[in-house]
């Protein structure tokens, strides 16, 4: 797609010490078939080569804009990009992951065709070399969901696909008055119902267009328990109250029962 005839998409990439993966991520954004982009690279106080890589991409492609900030965490970095964006649509991409070339075009086209404020695509979990990790596929079909269907799938086999903020395209207005909570673990859990609660209908795209990179050690190791892991349980309790308020009593009960999964993700 050419840039002139289409809405501006803001792409926000929080970056912290991911220089090993960053060029692949940024190339995948620069090479999107949907070209009308502004790309915010929010360097969150990186101490490796990530800041220099960001500056180099901005020097050669005017769509890239770099924000260097002291380290404050992924939520604060995303929020800074959300505060700066001008696009009618927004995509949130993690700096160690990457996109299929048609991801933004496919999600944008479905949102326009369906008249929805949010689109979700399937993901592929891969290792650092880009090889698919066996046995970890999600099966998201082409569909349009209402909100209740979204939550049913969120508490079933599509939980990661539903919760992750990065395999989605949003109308920017969904973030009006909504921001990630700085300093929280499981920041995606806290914000989800605030976004989805504004959506009467949600587009789903079955193509695997987002590559979720499992970095070395992440498949077998888990960090030691910290009191901060309780953030995830707090997010689900907050969501359960929201679901109960919507009249989704059984889903609210399921949400509370799912608190334990936070500690095993």
PDB file of C-alpha atoms in Angstrom:
ATOM      1  CA  UNK A   1       0.000   0.000   0.000  1.00  0.00           C
ATOM      2  CA  UNK A   2       1.186   3.523  -0.716  1.00  0.00           C
ATOM      3  CA  UNK A   3       1.247   6.107   2.036  1.00  0.00           C
ATOM      4  CA  UNK A   4      -0.954   8.873   0.634  1.00  0.00           C
ATOM      5  CA  UNK A   5      -4.384   7.241   0.635  1.00  0.00           C
ATOM      6  CA  UNK A   6      -4.381   5.599   4.029  1.00  0.00           C
ATOM      7  CA  UNK A   7      -4.667   6.576   7.672  1.00  0.00           C
ATOM      8  CA  UNK A   8      -1.544   7.157   9.722  1.00  0.00           C
ATOM      9  CA  UNK A   9      -0.539   4.258  11.967  1.00  0.00           C
ATOM     10  CA  UNK A  10       1.653   5.028  14.965  1.00  0.00           C
ATOM     11  CA  UNK A  11       3.989   2.189  15.908  1.00  0.00           C
ATOM     12  CA  UNK A  12       5.429   2.330  19.426  1.00  0.00           C
ATOM     13  CA  UNK A  13       8.475   0.233  20.290  1.00  0.00           C
ATOM     14  CA  UNK A  14       9.738   0.250  23.913  1.00  0.00           C
ATOM     15  CA  UNK A  15      13.416  -0.700  23.891  1.00  0.00           C
ATOM     16  CA  UNK A  16      15.708  -1.805  26.688  1.00  0.00           C
ATOM     17  CA  UNK A  17      19.010  -3.608  26.036  1.00  0.00           C
ATOM     18  CA  UNK A  18      17.840  -5.658  23.060  1.00  0.00           C
ATOM     19  CA  UNK A  19      20.590  -4.811  20.575  1.00  0.00           C
ATOM     20  CA  UNK A  20      20.928  -8.490  19.550  1.00  0.00           C
ATOM     21  CA  UNK A  21      17.368  -8.495  18.220  1.00  0.00           C
ATOM     22  CA  UNK A  22      16.604  -4.859  17.500  1.00  0.00           C
ATOM     23  CA  UNK A  23      17.650  -4.601  13.850  1.00  0.00           C
ATOM     24  CA  UNK A  24      15.419  -7.537  12.917  1.00  0.00           C
ATOM     25  CA  UNK A  25      12.507  -5.881  14.709  1.00  0.00           C
ATOM     26  CA  UNK A  26      13.045  -2.467  13.118  1.00  0.00           C
ATOM     27  CA  UNK A  27      13.599  -3.904   9.641  1.00  0.00           C
ATOM     28  CA  UNK A  28      10.304  -5.778   9.942  1.00  0.00           C
ATOM     29  CA  UNK A  29       8.518  -2.506  10.722  1.00  0.00           C
ATOM     30  CA  UNK A  30      10.285  -0.481   8.034  1.00  0.00           C
ATOM     31  CA  UNK A  31       9.459  -3.165   5.438  1.00  0.00           C
ATOM     32  CA  UNK A  32       5.703  -3.248   6.148  1.00  0.00           C
ATOM     33  CA  UNK A  33       3.530  -3.236   3.045  1.00  0.00           C
ATOM     34  CA  UNK A  34       1.502  -0.552   4.820  1.00  0.00           C
ATOM     35  CA  UNK A  35       3.819   2.441   4.534  1.00  0.00           C
ATOM     36  CA  UNK A  36       2.029   5.378   6.184  1.00  0.00           C
ATOM     37  CA  UNK A  37       3.689   4.995   9.559  1.00  0.00           C
ATOM     38  CA  UNK A  38       5.243   7.042  12.310  1.00  0.00           C
ATOM     39  CA  UNK A  39       7.513   4.815  14.383  1.00  0.00           C
ATOM     40  CA  UNK A  40       8.435   5.837  17.915  1.00  0.00           C
ATOM     41  CA  UNK A  41      11.520   4.111  19.280  1.00  0.00           C
ATOM     42  CA  UNK A  42      11.427   4.703  23.020  1.00  0.00           C
ATOM     43  CA  UNK A  43      14.887   3.899  24.359  1.00  0.00           C
ATOM     44  CA  UNK A  44      14.307   3.238  28.047  1.00  0.00           C
ATOM     45  CA  UNK A  45      17.805   3.970  29.304  1.00  0.00           C
ATOM     46  CA  UNK A  46      19.551   1.130  27.472  1.00  0.00           C
ATOM     47  CA  UNK A  47      23.219   0.526  28.305  1.00  0.00           C
ATOM     48  CA  UNK A  48      24.044  -1.575  25.207  1.00  0.00           C
ATOM     49  CA  UNK A  49      24.117  -0.554  21.524  1.00  0.00           C
ATOM     50  CA  UNK A  50      20.349  -0.094  21.294  1.00  0.00           C
ATOM     51  CA  UNK A  51      20.447   3.739  21.465  1.00  0.00           C
ATOM     52  CA  UNK A  52      22.931   3.945  18.603  1.00  0.00           C
ATOM     53  CA  UNK A  53      20.885   1.504  16.516  1.00  0.00           C
ATOM     54  CA  UNK A  54      17.756   3.611  17.081  1.00  0.00           C
ATOM     55  CA  UNK A  55      19.553   6.785  16.027  1.00  0.00           C
ATOM     56  CA  UNK A  56      20.912   5.088  12.889  1.00  0.00           C
ATOM     57  CA  UNK A  57      17.430   4.019  11.759  1.00  0.00           C
ATOM     58  CA  UNK A  58      16.068   7.511  12.371  1.00  0.00           C
ATOM     59  CA  UNK A  59      18.893   8.980  10.309  1.00  0.00           C
ATOM     60  CA  UNK A  60      18.023   6.898   7.246  1.00  0.00           C
ATOM     61  CA  UNK A  61      14.194   6.750   7.471  1.00  0.00           C
ATOM     62  CA  UNK A  62      12.198   9.855   8.444  1.00  0.00           C
ATOM     63  CA  UNK A  63       9.321   7.741   9.752  1.00  0.00           C
ATOM     64  CA  UNK A  64      11.458   6.726  12.755  1.00  0.00           C
ATOM     65  CA  UNK A  65      11.474   9.047  15.752  1.00  0.00           C
ATOM     66  CA  UNK A  66      13.692   8.322  18.737  1.00  0.00           C
ATOM     67  CA  UNK A  67      12.941   9.180  22.337  1.00  0.00           C
ATOM     68  CA  UNK A  68      15.809   8.621  24.783  1.00  0.00           C
ATOM     69  CA  UNK A  69      14.660   8.515  28.401  1.00  0.00           C
ATOM     70  CA  UNK A  70      16.036   7.335  31.757  1.00  0.00           C
ATOM     71  CA  UNK A  71      15.065   3.777  32.602  1.00  0.00           C
ATOM     72  CA  UNK A  72      11.525   3.637  33.941  1.00  0.00           C
ATOM     73  CA  UNK A  73      10.174   0.326  32.705  1.00  0.00           C
ATOM     74  CA  UNK A  74       8.124  -0.864  29.753  1.00  0.00           C
ATOM     75  CA  UNK A  75       4.865   0.740  30.888  1.00  0.00           C
ATOM     76  CA  UNK A  76       6.394   4.199  31.205  1.00  0.00           C
ATOM     77  CA  UNK A  77       8.112   3.772  27.832  1.00  0.00           C
ATOM     78  CA  UNK A  78       4.883   2.750  26.100  1.00  0.00           C
ATOM     79  CA  UNK A  79       3.045   5.624  27.741  1.00  0.00           C
ATOM     80  CA  UNK A  80       5.577   8.113  26.426  1.00  0.00           C
ATOM     81  CA  UNK A  81       4.937   6.828  22.910  1.00  0.00           C
ATOM     82  CA  UNK A  82       1.171   6.974  23.431  1.00  0.00           C
ATOM     83  CA  UNK A  83       1.491  10.586  24.593  1.00  0.00           C
ATOM     84  CA  UNK A  84       3.460  11.516  21.456  1.00  0.00           C
ATOM     85  CA  UNK A  85       1.506   9.604  18.789  1.00  0.00           C
ATOM     86  CA  UNK A  86      -0.533  11.349  16.097  1.00  0.00           C
ATOM     87  CA  UNK A  87      -1.931   8.357  14.224  1.00  0.00           C
ATOM     88  CA  UNK A  88      -5.564   7.323  13.958  1.00  0.00           C
ATOM     89  CA  UNK A  89      -4.371   3.769  14.648  1.00  0.00           C
ATOM     90  CA  UNK A  90      -1.629   2.460  16.923  1.00  0.00           C
ATOM     91  CA  UNK A  91       0.445  -0.707  17.175  1.00  0.00           C
ATOM     92  CA  UNK A  92       2.589  -1.700  20.160  1.00  0.00           C
ATOM     93  CA  UNK A  93       5.621  -3.814  19.222  1.00  0.00           C
ATOM     94  CA  UNK A  94       8.204  -5.277  21.603  1.00  0.00           C
ATOM     95  CA  UNK A  95      11.791  -4.564  20.600  1.00  0.00           C
ATOM     96  CA  UNK A  96      12.895  -8.203  20.592  1.00  0.00           C
ATOM     97  CA  UNK A  97       9.956  -9.460  18.500  1.00  0.00           C
ATOM     98  CA  UNK A  98       9.206  -8.868  14.810  1.00  0.00           C
ATOM     99  CA  UNK A  99       6.351  -8.656  12.317  1.00  0.00           C
ATOM    100  CA  UNK A 100       5.386 -10.403   9.109  1.00  0.00           C
ATOM    101  CA  UNK A 101       5.555  -7.887   6.218  1.00  0.00           C
ATOM    102  CA  UNK A 102       1.768  -7.731   5.820  1.00  0.00           C
ATOM    103  CA  UNK A 103       0.763  -7.549   9.483  1.00  0.00           C
ATOM    104  CA  UNK A 104      -0.291  -3.902   9.690  1.00  0.00           C
ATOM    105  CA  UNK A 105      -1.919  -3.920   6.265  1.00  0.00           C
ATOM    106  CA  UNK A 106      -3.935  -7.045   7.088  1.00  0.00           C
ATOM    107  CA  UNK A 107      -5.134  -5.763  10.456  1.00  0.00           C
ATOM    108  CA  UNK A 108      -5.962  -2.318   9.071  1.00  0.00           C
ATOM    109  CA  UNK A 109      -7.925  -3.792   6.164  1.00  0.00           C
ATOM    110  CA  UNK A 110      -9.962  -6.016   8.472  1.00  0.00           C
ATOM    111  CA  UNK A 111     -10.744  -3.147  10.843  1.00  0.00           C
ATOM    112  CA  UNK A 112     -11.944  -0.978   7.959  1.00  0.00           C
ATOM    113  CA  UNK A 113     -13.983  -3.818   6.433  1.00  0.00           C
ATOM    114  CA  UNK A 114     -15.563  -4.861   9.746  1.00  0.00           C
ATOM    115  CA  UNK A 115     -15.939  -1.381  11.223  1.00  0.00           C
ATOM    116  CA  UNK A 116     -14.160  -2.419  14.426  1.00  0.00           C
ATOM    117  CA  UNK A 117     -11.845  -0.467  16.757  1.00  0.00           C
ATOM    118  CA  UNK A 118      -9.501  -3.409  17.455  1.00  0.00           C
ATOM    119  CA  UNK A 119      -7.987  -6.244  15.443  1.00  0.00           C
ATOM    120  CA  UNK A 120      -6.025  -9.255  16.696  1.00  0.00           C
ATOM    121  CA  UNK A 121      -3.796 -11.556  14.656  1.00  0.00           C
ATOM    122  CA  UNK A 122      -2.438 -14.999  15.336  1.00  0.00           C
ATOM    123  CA  UNK A 123       1.117 -15.319  16.643  1.00  0.00           C
ATOM    124  CA  UNK A 124       3.992 -17.692  16.180  1.00  0.00           C
ATOM    125  CA  UNK A 125       6.306 -18.364  19.098  1.00  0.00           C
ATOM    126  CA  UNK A 126       9.885 -18.675  17.831  1.00  0.00           C
ATOM    127  CA  UNK A 127      13.402 -19.047  19.192  1.00  0.00           C
ATOM    128  CA  UNK A 128      16.128 -16.447  18.799  1.00  0.00           C
ATOM    129  CA  UNK A 129      16.980 -17.721  15.307  1.00  0.00           C
ATOM    130  CA  UNK A 130      13.362 -17.468  14.159  1.00  0.00           C
ATOM    131  CA  UNK A 131      12.582 -21.207  14.214  1.00  0.00           C
ATOM    132  CA  UNK A 132       9.117 -22.127  15.421  1.00  0.00           C
ATOM    133  CA  UNK A 133       9.003 -23.654  18.883  1.00  0.00           C
ATOM    134  CA  UNK A 134       7.083 -26.948  18.525  1.00  0.00           C
ATOM    135  CA  UNK A 135       3.907 -27.569  20.447  1.00  0.00           C
ATOM    136  CA  UNK A 136       3.152 -23.938  21.285  1.00  0.00           C
ATOM    137  CA  UNK A 137       0.692 -22.945  18.545  1.00  0.00           C
ATOM    138  CA  UNK A 138      -2.500 -21.002  19.103  1.00  0.00           C
ATOM    139  CA  UNK A 139      -5.457 -21.426  16.754  1.00  0.00           C
ATOM    140  CA  UNK A 140      -7.181 -18.094  16.275  1.00  0.00           C
ATOM    141  CA  UNK A 141      -9.687 -18.246  13.416  1.00  0.00           C
ATOM    142  CA  UNK A 142     -10.960 -15.486  11.145  1.00  0.00           C
ATOM    143  CA  UNK A 143     -13.952 -14.055  12.986  1.00  0.00           C
ATOM    144  CA  UNK A 144     -15.602 -11.010  14.491  1.00  0.00           C
ATOM    145  CA  UNK A 145     -16.121 -11.351  18.232  1.00  0.00           C
ATOM    146  CA  UNK A 146     -18.378  -9.447  20.581  1.00  0.00           C
ATOM    147  CA  UNK A 147     -16.939  -8.582  23.978  1.00  0.00           C
ATOM    148  CA  UNK A 148     -18.339 -11.618  25.781  1.00  0.00           C
ATOM    149  CA  UNK A 149     -16.847 -13.957  23.169  1.00  0.00           C
ATOM    150  CA  UNK A 150     -13.483 -12.243  23.654  1.00  0.00           C
ATOM    151  CA  UNK A 151     -13.518 -12.957  27.380  1.00  0.00           C
ATOM    152  CA  UNK A 152     -14.597 -16.557  26.888  1.00  0.00           C
ATOM    153  CA  UNK A 153     -11.594 -17.098  24.613  1.00  0.00           C
ATOM    154  CA  UNK A 154      -9.320 -15.132  26.917  1.00  0.00           C
ATOM    155  CA  UNK A 155      -9.982 -17.654  29.698  1.00  0.00           C
ATOM    156  CA  UNK A 156      -9.573 -20.617  27.354  1.00  0.00           C
ATOM    157  CA  UNK A 157      -6.840 -21.727  24.951  1.00  0.00           C
ATOM    158  CA  UNK A 158      -6.338 -18.269  23.420  1.00  0.00           C
ATOM    159  CA  UNK A 159      -5.330 -16.494  26.628  1.00  0.00           C
ATOM    160  CA  UNK A 160      -1.897 -15.335  25.444  1.00  0.00           C
ATOM    161  CA  UNK A 161      -3.219 -14.223  22.052  1.00  0.00           C
ATOM    162  CA  UNK A 162      -5.937 -12.203  23.774  1.00  0.00           C
ATOM    163  CA  UNK A 163      -3.818 -10.666  26.535  1.00  0.00           C
ATOM    164  CA  UNK A 164      -0.639  -9.683  24.703  1.00  0.00           C
ATOM    165  CA  UNK A 165      -0.777  -6.044  23.593  1.00  0.00           C
ATOM    166  CA  UNK A 166       1.632  -6.513  20.680  1.00  0.00           C
ATOM    167  CA  UNK A 167      -0.283  -8.694  18.193  1.00  0.00           C
ATOM    168  CA  UNK A 168      -2.984  -6.066  17.766  1.00  0.00           C
ATOM    169  CA  UNK A 169      -3.917  -2.889  15.937  1.00  0.00           C
ATOM    170  CA  UNK A 170      -5.981  -0.378  17.887  1.00  0.00           C
ATOM    171  CA  UNK A 171      -7.913   2.740  17.037  1.00  0.00           C
ATOM    172  CA  UNK A 172      -5.973   5.358  18.954  1.00  0.00           C
ATOM    173  CA  UNK A 173      -9.093   6.633  20.688  1.00  0.00           C
ATOM    174  CA  UNK A 174      -9.164   3.451  22.777  1.00  0.00           C
ATOM    175  CA  UNK A 175      -6.203   4.886  24.712  1.00  0.00           C
ATOM    176  CA  UNK A 176      -7.872   8.208  25.484  1.00  0.00           C
ATOM    177  CA  UNK A 177      -7.569   8.422  29.255  1.00  0.00           C
ATOM    178  CA  UNK A 178      -6.064   4.903  29.383  1.00  0.00           C
ATOM    179  CA  UNK A 179      -2.394   4.214  30.090  1.00  0.00           C
ATOM    180  CA  UNK A 180      -0.233   1.338  31.307  1.00  0.00           C
ATOM    181  CA  UNK A 181       0.529   1.371  35.030  1.00  0.00           C
ATOM    182  CA  UNK A 182       4.241   2.138  35.587  1.00  0.00           C
ATOM    183  CA  UNK A 183       6.138  -0.194  37.872  1.00  0.00           C
ATOM    184  CA  UNK A 184       3.666  -3.067  37.599  1.00  0.00           C
ATOM    185  CA  UNK A 185       4.403  -6.593  36.496  1.00  0.00           C
ATOM    186  CA  UNK A 186       1.767  -8.034  34.130  1.00  0.00           C
ATOM    187  CA  UNK A 187       1.015  -4.530  32.888  1.00  0.00           C
ATOM    188  CA  UNK A 188      -0.921  -6.026  29.974  1.00  0.00           C
ATOM    189  CA  UNK A 189      -3.358  -7.714  32.375  1.00  0.00           C
ATOM    190  CA  UNK A 190      -4.201  -4.413  34.073  1.00  0.00           C
ATOM    191  CA  UNK A 191      -5.082  -2.532  30.899  1.00  0.00           C
ATOM    192  CA  UNK A 192      -6.935  -5.225  28.953  1.00  0.00           C
ATOM    193  CA  UNK A 193     -10.496  -4.745  30.189  1.00  0.00           C
ATOM    194  CA  UNK A 194     -10.119  -0.968  29.905  1.00  0.00           C
ATOM    195  CA  UNK A 195      -9.469  -1.404  26.174  1.00  0.00           C
ATOM    196  CA  UNK A 196     -11.779  -4.306  25.365  1.00  0.00           C
ATOM    197  CA  UNK A 197     -14.626  -2.770  27.347  1.00  0.00           C
ATOM    198  CA  UNK A 198     -14.817  -0.029  24.709  1.00  0.00           C
ATOM    199  CA  UNK A 199     -15.181  -2.519  21.839  1.00  0.00           C
ATOM    200  CA  UNK A 200     -18.579  -3.803  20.780  1.00  0.00           C
ATOM    201  CA  UNK A 201     -16.895  -5.903  18.090  1.00  0.00           C
ATOM    202  CA  UNK A 202     -13.318  -7.133  17.571  1.00  0.00           C
ATOM    203  CA  UNK A 203     -11.755  -8.405  14.353  1.00  0.00           C
ATOM    204  CA  UNK A 204      -9.693 -11.617  14.432  1.00  0.00           C
ATOM    205  CA  UNK A 205      -7.182 -12.557  11.722  1.00  0.00           C
ATOM    206  CA  UNK A 206      -6.048 -16.184  11.540  1.00  0.00           C
ATOM    207  CA  UNK A 207      -2.732 -15.486   9.784  1.00  0.00           C
ATOM    208  CA  UNK A 208       0.340 -15.796  12.018  1.00  0.00           C
ATOM    209  CA  UNK A 209       1.675 -12.285  11.566  1.00  0.00           C
ATOM    210  CA  UNK A 210       3.423 -11.543  14.868  1.00  0.00           C
ATOM    211  CA  UNK A 211       6.622 -13.385  15.836  1.00  0.00           C
ATOM    212  CA  UNK A 212       6.951 -13.693  19.593  1.00  0.00           C
ATOM    213  CA  UNK A 213      10.614 -14.393  20.365  1.00  0.00           C
ATOM    214  CA  UNK A 214      11.434 -16.585  23.339  1.00  0.00           C
ATOM    215  CA  UNK A 215      14.850 -15.386  24.396  1.00  0.00           C
ATOM    216  CA  UNK A 216      17.561 -17.663  25.742  1.00  0.00           C
ATOM    217  CA  UNK A 217      16.620 -19.188  29.079  1.00  0.00           C
ATOM    218  CA  UNK A 218      12.980 -18.172  28.940  1.00  0.00           C
ATOM    219  CA  UNK A 219      11.719 -21.629  27.952  1.00  0.00           C
ATOM    220  CA  UNK A 220      13.015 -23.467  30.986  1.00  0.00           C
ATOM    221  CA  UNK A 221      13.824 -20.913  33.676  1.00  0.00           C
ATOM    222  CA  UNK A 222      11.512 -18.937  35.875  1.00  0.00           C
ATOM    223  CA  UNK A 223      12.430 -15.991  38.004  1.00  0.00           C
ATOM    224  CA  UNK A 224      12.259 -16.478  41.761  1.00  0.00           C
ATOM    225  CA  UNK A 225       9.020 -15.472  43.426  1.00  0.00           C
ATOM    226  CA  UNK A 226       8.779 -11.802  44.258  1.00  0.00           C
ATOM    227  CA  UNK A 227       6.018  -9.922  46.020  1.00  0.00           C
ATOM    228  CA  UNK A 228       5.639  -8.020  42.730  1.00  0.00           C
ATOM    229  CA  UNK A 229       4.175 -11.186  41.178  1.00  0.00           C
ATOM    230  CA  UNK A 230       1.057 -10.372  43.171  1.00  0.00           C
ATOM    231  CA  UNK A 231       0.476  -7.598  40.621  1.00  0.00           C
ATOM    232  CA  UNK A 232      -0.896 -10.238  38.271  1.00  0.00           C
ATOM    233  CA  UNK A 233      -3.415 -11.460  40.816  1.00  0.00           C
ATOM    234  CA  UNK A 234      -4.418  -7.870  41.549  1.00  0.00           C
ATOM    235  CA  UNK A 235      -5.041  -7.283  37.846  1.00  0.00           C
ATOM    236  CA  UNK A 236      -7.286 -10.326  37.579  1.00  0.00           C
ATOM    237  CA  UNK A 237      -9.236  -9.330  40.676  1.00  0.00           C
ATOM    238  CA  UNK A 238      -9.738  -5.885  39.129  1.00  0.00           C
ATOM    239  CA  UNK A 239     -10.926  -7.559  35.937  1.00  0.00           C
ATOM    240  CA  UNK A 240     -13.280  -9.855  37.857  1.00  0.00           C
ATOM    241  CA  UNK A 241     -15.003  -6.829  39.360  1.00  0.00           C
ATOM    242  CA  UNK A 242     -15.313  -5.361  35.872  1.00  0.00           C
ATOM    243  CA  UNK A 243     -16.835  -8.567  34.467  1.00  0.00           C
ATOM    244  CA  UNK A 244     -19.249  -8.847  37.360  1.00  0.00           C
ATOM    245  CA  UNK A 245     -20.343  -5.277  36.719  1.00  0.00           C
ATOM    246  CA  UNK A 246     -21.058  -6.207  33.097  1.00  0.00           C
ATOM    247  CA  UNK A 247     -23.255  -9.084  34.251  1.00  0.00           C
ATOM    248  CA  UNK A 248     -20.774 -11.800  33.215  1.00  0.00           C
ATOM    249  CA  UNK A 249     -20.911 -13.614  36.558  1.00  0.00           C
ATOM    250  CA  UNK A 250     -19.528 -16.978  35.415  1.00  0.00           C
ATOM    251  CA  UNK A 251     -16.657 -15.255  33.621  1.00  0.00           C
ATOM    252  CA  UNK A 252     -15.903 -13.211  36.738  1.00  0.00           C
ATOM    253  CA  UNK A 253     -15.694 -16.442  38.756  1.00  0.00           C
ATOM    254  CA  UNK A 254     -13.426 -18.015  36.128  1.00  0.00           C
ATOM    255  CA  UNK A 255     -11.231 -14.936  36.254  1.00  0.00           C
ATOM    256  CA  UNK A 256     -10.741 -15.302  39.994  1.00  0.00           C
ATOM    257  CA  UNK A 257      -9.948 -19.005  39.655  1.00  0.00           C
ATOM    258  CA  UNK A 258      -7.309 -18.121  37.043  1.00  0.00           C
ATOM    259  CA  UNK A 259      -5.285 -16.020  39.461  1.00  0.00           C
ATOM    260  CA  UNK A 260      -2.958 -18.980  40.032  1.00  0.00           C
ATOM    261  CA  UNK A 261      -1.851 -19.063  36.380  1.00  0.00           C
ATOM    262  CA  UNK A 262      -0.106 -15.733  36.822  1.00  0.00           C
ATOM    263  CA  UNK A 263       2.596 -17.514  38.820  1.00  0.00           C
ATOM    264  CA  UNK A 264       3.266 -20.103  36.107  1.00  0.00           C
ATOM    265  CA  UNK A 265       3.445 -17.890  33.000  1.00  0.00           C
TER     266      UNK A 265
END
